Coordinates of C-alpha atoms and ligand atoms in Angstrom, one line a residue:
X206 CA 87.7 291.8 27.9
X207 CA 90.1 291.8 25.2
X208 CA 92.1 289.4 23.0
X209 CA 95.5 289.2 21.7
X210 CA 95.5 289.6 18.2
X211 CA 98.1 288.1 16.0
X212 CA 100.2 290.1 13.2
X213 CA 99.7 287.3 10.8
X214 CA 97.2 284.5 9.8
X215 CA 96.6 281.7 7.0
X216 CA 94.3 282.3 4.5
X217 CA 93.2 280.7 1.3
X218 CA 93.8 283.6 -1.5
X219 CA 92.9 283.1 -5.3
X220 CA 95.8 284.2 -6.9
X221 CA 94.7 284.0 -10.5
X222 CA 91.3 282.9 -12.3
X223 CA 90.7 279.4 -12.9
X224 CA 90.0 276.1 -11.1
X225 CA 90.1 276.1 -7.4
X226 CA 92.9 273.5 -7.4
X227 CA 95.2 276.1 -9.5
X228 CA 93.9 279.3 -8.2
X229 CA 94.0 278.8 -4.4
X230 CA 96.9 279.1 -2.8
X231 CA 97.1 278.8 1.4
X232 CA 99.3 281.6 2.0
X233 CA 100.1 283.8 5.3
X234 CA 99.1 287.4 5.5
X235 CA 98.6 290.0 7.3
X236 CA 95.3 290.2 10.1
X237 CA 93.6 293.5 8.7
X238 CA 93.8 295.2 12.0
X239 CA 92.7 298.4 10.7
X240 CA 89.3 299.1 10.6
X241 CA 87.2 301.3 8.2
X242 CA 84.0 302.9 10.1
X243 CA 81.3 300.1 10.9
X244 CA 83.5 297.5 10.7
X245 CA 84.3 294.8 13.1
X246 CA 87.1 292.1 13.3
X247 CA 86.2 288.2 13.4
X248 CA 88.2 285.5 14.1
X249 CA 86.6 282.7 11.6
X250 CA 85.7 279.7 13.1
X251 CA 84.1 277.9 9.9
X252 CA 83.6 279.2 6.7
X253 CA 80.8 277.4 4.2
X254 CA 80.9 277.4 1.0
X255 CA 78.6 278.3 -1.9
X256 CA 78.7 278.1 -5.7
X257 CA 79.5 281.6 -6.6
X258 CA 83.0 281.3 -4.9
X259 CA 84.5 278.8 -7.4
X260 CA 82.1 280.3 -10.4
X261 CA 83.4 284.0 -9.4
X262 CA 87.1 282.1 -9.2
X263 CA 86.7 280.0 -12.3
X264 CA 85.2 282.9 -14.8
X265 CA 85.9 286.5 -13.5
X266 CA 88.8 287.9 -15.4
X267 CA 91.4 289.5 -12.7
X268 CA 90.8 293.2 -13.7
X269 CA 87.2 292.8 -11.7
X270 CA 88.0 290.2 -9.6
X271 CA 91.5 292.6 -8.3
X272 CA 93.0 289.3 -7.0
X273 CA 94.6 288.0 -5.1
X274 CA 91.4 288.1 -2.7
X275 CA 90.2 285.8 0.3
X276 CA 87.5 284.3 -1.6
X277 CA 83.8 282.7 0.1
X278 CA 81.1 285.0 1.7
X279 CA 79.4 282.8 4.4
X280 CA 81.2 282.8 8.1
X281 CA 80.6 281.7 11.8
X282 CA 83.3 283.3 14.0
X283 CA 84.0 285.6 17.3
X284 CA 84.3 289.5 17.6
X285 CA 87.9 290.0 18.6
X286 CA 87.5 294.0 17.7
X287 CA 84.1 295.5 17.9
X288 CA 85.5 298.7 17.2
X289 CA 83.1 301.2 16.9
X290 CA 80.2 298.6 17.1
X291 CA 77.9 297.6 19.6
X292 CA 79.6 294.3 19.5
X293 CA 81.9 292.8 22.6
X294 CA 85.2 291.0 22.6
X295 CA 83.8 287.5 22.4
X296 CA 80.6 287.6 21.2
X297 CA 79.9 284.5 18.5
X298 CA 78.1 285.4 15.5
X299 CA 77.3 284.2 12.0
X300 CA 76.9 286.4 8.7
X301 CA 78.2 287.3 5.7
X302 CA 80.5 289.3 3.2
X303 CA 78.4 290.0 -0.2
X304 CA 80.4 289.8 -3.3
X305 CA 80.6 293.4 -3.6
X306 CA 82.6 294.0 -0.2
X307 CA 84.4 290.3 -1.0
X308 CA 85.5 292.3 -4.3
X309 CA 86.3 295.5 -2.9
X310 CA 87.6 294.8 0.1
X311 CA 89.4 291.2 -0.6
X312 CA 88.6 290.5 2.1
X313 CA 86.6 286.8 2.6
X314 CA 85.5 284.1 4.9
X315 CA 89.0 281.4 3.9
X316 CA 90.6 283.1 6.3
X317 CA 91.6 283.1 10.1
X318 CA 90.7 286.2 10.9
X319 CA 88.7 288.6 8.7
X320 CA 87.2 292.1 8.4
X321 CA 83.4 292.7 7.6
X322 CA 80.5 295.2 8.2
X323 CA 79.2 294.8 12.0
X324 CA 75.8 295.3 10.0
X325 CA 76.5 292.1 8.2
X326 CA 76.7 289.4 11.0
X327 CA 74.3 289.0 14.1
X328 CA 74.8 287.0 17.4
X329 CA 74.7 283.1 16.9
X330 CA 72.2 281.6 18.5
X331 CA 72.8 278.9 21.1
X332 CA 70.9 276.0 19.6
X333 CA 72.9 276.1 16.5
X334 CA 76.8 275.5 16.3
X335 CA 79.6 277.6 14.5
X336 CA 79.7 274.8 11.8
X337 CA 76.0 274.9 11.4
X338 CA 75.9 278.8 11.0
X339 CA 78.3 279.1 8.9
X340 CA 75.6 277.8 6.4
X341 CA 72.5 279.9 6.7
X342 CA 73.2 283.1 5.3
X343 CA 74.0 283.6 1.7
X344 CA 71.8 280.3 0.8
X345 CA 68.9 280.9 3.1
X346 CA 68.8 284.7 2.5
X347 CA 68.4 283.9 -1.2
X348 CA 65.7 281.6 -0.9
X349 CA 63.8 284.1 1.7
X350 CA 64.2 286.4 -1.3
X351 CA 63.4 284.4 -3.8
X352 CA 60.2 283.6 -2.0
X353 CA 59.1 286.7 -0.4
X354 CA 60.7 289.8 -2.6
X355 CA 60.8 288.4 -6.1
X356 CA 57.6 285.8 -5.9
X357 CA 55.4 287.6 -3.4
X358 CA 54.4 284.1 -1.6
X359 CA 51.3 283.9 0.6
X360 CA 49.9 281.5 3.3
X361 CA 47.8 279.4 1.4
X362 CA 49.8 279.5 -1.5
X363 CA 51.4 276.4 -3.7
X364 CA 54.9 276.5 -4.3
X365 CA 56.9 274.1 -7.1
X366 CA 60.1 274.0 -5.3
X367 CA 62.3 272.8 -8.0
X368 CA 66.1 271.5 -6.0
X369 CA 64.4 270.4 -2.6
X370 CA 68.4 269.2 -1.6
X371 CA 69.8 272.2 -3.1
X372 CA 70.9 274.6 0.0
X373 CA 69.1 277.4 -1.1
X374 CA 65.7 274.4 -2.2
X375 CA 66.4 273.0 1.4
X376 CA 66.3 276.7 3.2
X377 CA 63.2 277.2 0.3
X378 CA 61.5 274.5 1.6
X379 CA 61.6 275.1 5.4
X380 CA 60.9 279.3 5.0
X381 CA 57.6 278.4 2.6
X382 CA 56.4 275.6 5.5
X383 CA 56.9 278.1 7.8
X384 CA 55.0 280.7 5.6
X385 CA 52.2 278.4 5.6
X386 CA 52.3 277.5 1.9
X387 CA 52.0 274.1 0.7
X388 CA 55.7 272.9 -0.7
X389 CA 56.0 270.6 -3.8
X390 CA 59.3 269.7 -4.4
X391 CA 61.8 268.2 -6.8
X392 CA 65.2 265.9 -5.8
X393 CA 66.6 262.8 -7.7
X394 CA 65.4 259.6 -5.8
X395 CA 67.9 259.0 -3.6
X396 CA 67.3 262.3 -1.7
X397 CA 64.0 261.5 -1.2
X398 CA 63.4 260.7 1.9
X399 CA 65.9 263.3 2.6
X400 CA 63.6 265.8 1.2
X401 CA 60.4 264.5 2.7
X402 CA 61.9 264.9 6.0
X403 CA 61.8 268.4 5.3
X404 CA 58.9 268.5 5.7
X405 CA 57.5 268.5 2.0
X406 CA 53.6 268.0 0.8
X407 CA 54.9 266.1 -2.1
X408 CA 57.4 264.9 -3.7
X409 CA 58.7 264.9 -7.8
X410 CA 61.8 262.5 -8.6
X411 CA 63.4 264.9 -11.5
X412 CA 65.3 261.9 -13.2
X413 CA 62.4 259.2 -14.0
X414 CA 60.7 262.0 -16.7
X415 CA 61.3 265.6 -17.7
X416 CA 60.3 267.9 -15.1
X417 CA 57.9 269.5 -17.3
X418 CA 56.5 266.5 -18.8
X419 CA 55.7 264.9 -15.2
X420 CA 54.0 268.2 -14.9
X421 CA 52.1 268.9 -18.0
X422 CA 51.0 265.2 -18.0
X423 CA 50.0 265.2 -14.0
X424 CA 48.8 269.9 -13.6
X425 CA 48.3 270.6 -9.7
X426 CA 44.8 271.3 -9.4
X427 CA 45.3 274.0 -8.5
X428 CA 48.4 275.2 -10.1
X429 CA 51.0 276.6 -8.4
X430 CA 51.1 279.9 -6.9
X431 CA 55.0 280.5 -7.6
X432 CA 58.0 278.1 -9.4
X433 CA 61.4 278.6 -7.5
X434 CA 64.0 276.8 -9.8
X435 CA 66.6 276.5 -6.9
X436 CA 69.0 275.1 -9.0
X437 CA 69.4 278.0 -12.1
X438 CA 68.0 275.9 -14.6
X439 CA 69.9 276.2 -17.8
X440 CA 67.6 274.0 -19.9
X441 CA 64.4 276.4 -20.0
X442 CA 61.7 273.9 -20.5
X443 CA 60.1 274.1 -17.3
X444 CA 59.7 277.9 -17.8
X445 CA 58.7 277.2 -21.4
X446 CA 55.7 275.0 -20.5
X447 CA 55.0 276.5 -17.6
X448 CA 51.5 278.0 -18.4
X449 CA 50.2 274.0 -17.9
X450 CA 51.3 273.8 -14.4
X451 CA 51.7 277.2 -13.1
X452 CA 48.8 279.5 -12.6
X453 CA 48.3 282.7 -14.3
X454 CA 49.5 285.8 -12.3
X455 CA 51.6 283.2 -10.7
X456 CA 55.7 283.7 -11.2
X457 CA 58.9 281.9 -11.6
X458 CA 61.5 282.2 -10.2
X459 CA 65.1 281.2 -10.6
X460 CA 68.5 281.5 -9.0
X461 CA 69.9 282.5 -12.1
X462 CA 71.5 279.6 -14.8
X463 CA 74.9 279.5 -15.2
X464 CA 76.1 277.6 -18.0
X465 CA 79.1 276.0 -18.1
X466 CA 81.3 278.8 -19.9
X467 CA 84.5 276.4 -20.2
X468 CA 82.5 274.5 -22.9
X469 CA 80.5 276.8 -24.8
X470 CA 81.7 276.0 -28.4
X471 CA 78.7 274.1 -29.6
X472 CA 77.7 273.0 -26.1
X473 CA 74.1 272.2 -25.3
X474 CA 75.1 274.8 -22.7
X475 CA 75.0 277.7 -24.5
X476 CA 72.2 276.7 -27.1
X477 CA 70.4 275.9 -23.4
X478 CA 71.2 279.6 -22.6
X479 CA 70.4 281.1 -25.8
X480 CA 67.1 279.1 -25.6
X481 CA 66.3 280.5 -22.1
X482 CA 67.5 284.3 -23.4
X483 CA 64.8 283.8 -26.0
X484 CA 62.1 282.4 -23.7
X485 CA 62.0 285.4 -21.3
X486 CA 62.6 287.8 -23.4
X487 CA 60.0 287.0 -25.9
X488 CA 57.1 289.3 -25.3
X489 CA 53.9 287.6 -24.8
X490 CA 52.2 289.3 -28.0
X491 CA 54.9 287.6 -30.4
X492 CA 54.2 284.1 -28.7
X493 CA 56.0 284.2 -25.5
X494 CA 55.4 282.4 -22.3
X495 CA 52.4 284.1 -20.0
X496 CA 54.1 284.0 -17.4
X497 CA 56.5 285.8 -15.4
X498 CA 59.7 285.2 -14.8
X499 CA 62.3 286.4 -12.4
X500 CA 65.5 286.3 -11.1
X501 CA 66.8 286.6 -7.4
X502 CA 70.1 288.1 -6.8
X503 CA 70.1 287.8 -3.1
X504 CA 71.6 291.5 -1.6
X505 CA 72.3 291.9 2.4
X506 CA 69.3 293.2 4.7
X507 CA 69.5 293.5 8.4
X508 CA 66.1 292.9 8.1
X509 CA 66.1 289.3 6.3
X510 CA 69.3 288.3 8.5
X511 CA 67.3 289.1 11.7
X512 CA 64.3 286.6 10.3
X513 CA 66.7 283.8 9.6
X514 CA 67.9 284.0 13.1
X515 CA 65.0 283.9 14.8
X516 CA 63.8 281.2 12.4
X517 CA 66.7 279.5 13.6
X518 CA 66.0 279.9 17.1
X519 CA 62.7 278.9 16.9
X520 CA 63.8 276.1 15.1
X521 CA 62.0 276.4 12.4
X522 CA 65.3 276.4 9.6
X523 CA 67.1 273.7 10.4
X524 CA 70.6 273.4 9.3
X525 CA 71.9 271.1 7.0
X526 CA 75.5 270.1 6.8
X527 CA 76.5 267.8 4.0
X528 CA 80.6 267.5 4.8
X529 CA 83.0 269.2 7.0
X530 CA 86.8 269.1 6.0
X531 CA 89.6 270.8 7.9
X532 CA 91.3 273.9 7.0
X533 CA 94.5 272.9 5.0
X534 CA 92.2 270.8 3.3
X535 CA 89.8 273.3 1.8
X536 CA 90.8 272.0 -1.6
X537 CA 88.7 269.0 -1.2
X538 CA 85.3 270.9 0.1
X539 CA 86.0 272.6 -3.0
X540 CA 85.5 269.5 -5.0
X541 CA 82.5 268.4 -3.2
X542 CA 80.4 271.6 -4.1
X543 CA 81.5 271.5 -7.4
X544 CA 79.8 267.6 -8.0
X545 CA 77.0 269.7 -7.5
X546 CA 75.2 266.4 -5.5
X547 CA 76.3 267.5 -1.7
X548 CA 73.0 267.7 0.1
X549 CA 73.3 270.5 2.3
X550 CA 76.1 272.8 3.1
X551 CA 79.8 272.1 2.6
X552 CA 81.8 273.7 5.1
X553 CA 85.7 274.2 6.4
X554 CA 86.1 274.4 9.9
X555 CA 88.8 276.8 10.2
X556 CA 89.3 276.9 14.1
X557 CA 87.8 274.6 17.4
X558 CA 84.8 276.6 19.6
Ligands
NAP174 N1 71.2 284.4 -7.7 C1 71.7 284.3 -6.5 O1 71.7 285.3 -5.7 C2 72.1 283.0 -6.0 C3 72.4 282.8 -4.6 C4 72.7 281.5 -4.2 C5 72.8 280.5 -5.1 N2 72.6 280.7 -6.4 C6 72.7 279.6 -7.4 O2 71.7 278.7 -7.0 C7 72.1 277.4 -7.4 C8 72.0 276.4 -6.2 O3 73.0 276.8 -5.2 P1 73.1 275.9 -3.9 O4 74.1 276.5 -3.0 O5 71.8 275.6 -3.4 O6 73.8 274.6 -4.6 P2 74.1 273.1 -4.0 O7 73.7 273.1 -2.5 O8 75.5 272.8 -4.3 O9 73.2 272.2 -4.8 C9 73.4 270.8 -4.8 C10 72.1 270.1 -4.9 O10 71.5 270.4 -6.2 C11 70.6 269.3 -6.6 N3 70.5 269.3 -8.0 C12 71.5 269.4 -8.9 N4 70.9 269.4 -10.2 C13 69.6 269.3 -10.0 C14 68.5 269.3 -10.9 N5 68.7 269.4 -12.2 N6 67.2 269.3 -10.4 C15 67.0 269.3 -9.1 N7 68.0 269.2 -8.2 C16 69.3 269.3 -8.6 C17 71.4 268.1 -6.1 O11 70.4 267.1 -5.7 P3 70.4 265.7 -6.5 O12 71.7 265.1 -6.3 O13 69.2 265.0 -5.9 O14 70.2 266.1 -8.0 C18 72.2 268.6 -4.8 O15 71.5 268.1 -3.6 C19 73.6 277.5 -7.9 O16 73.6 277.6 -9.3 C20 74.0 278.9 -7.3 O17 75.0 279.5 -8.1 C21 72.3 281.9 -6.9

């Protein structure tokens, strides 16, 4: 079997850094028929996106960033060049290009057609469409990371799942259930019942009180086992009291805060992040907090790709799609992540099954 592949394509390239609404720009290209060893060609039927495409966008000067680049990681598509693979013309698959290879390469999932590591995608399964893929990787990778690499989580175990609606809280939640750990879990009220439908032990509404006051005033008995701030926290005071609620040995872990860098003169944001700095780095002999804390940075493994897909098969990880806009309108996904309140993934459906 093979397919006719076109010269050219549309693709959403960020041309300069900035806001997605002056950096994008829908352009045609060339289809990157030549392939470097390893590497397959996909024609991209949805991309989803993820915070780190319009953070990388908005704050990475150009001389890392070497624009203009096809920006977004996560992908659902069809082999159209196996090349050296073990792939087939046709096969369906779902995966992802890490920022690295994004950076490197330019290449990225806003695109028709795009080049990536074979190692990087794996066949689709059939109970889950290409829109539907398109979400898992980069989101639910990190929060098997988070849970498994950086907090070591056990059956048994209590977790404090702090951004139950967040993608990466919603893939959180579903990989510690199906860990065996009991799930505790934070949302503001009106995901609530989203959230319990998780499948969630209980549930913590993070507008009514402080997070950490709720906590300190109501401790798990017993505490928790692991904190996984799925939103990247840039107020640090549920790290700070975290020796009330969290046990000792236990860990936290975040996704990494990211304050708002286009307001940092005298924002809250970057006394927030100085506060935080302060916090983890204070050693515990000088009055720090006893407890650990750690960040994920979620990095490709076959290994972890292979587990989400058969969690998905199994349907264990369900996916979770908050909006799906068409191609030329990738603009206005682009302003639903960046509310920060979709519940699930945003994604641009690029071309039909
Ligand atoms: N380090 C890494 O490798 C890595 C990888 C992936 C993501 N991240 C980071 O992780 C964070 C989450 O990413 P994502 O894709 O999951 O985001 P997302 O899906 O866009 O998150 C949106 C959700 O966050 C919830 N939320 C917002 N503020 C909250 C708060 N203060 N407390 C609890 N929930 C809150 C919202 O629920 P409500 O409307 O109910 O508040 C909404 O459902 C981002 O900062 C992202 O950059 C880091």
């Amino acid at each position: 079997m093979s397919y006719d592949i076109p010269d050219k394509q549309q693709a959403w390239r960020v041309v300069s850094r900035g806001h997605p609404s002056r950096a994008l720009k829908l352009e045609e290209i060339d289809v990157p028929k030549k392939l470097g060893k390893g590497e397959i060609l996909v024609k991209v039927q949805a991309a989803a996106l993820n915070p780190v495409g319009w953070k990388l966008m908005s704050y990475l000067p150009n001389f890392i960033a070497r624009r203009p680049l096809v920006p977004e990681h996560d992908l659902a598509g069809i082999v159209v060049d196996p090349h050296d693979s073990d792939f087939h013309v046709g096969d369906e698959v779902f995966g992802w290009i890490p920022t690295n290879i994004n950076i490197s390469t330019g290449q990225g999932a806003l695109s028709q057609y795009t080049r990536l590591p074979a190692i990087n995608v794996l066949r689709r399964p059939d109970n889950v469409t290409p829109v539907e893929a398109a979400g898992i990787p980069l989101a639910a990778m990190t929060a098997l990371q988070g849970l498994t690499d950086a907090a070591k989580l056990r059956e048994g175990q209590t977790v404090f799942i702090n951004g139950g609606s967040s993608s990466v809280g919603l893939f959180a939640v579903y990989i510690a259930k199906a860990m065996g750990a009991k799930v505790v879990a934070s949302a503001s009220g009106r995901n609530e019942d989203f959230v319990r439908s998780l499948g969630v032990d209980e549930f913590v509404d993070y507008t009514q009180v402080p997070l950490y006051q709720h906590l300190t005033s109501n401790p798990p008995a017993p505490k928790f086992d692991v904190i996984f701030d799925a939103v990247g926290l840039v107020d640090p005071s549920l790290y700070k009291h975290s020796e009330s609620y969290l046990a000792p040995g236990g860990v936290y872990v975040s996704t990494g805060p990211t304050p708002d860098f286009t307001s940092w003169g005298g924002s809250s944001g970057m006394r927030n992040m100085l506060s935080t700095v302060l916090a983890i780095a204070r050693p515990r002999w000088l009055g720090g907090v006893k407890r650990s804390w750690k960040l994920v940075t979620v990095t490709h493994k076959e290994k972890d790709l292979a587990r989400l897909r058969d969690l998905l098969a199994e349907g264990k990880l369900k996916p979770i799609v908050d909006s799906v806009h068409e191609f030329p309108n990738a603009l206005q996904a682009y302003e639903r992540i960046m509310t920060s309140r979709a519940t699930g993934k945003v994604v641009v459906k690029i071309a039909d099954s």
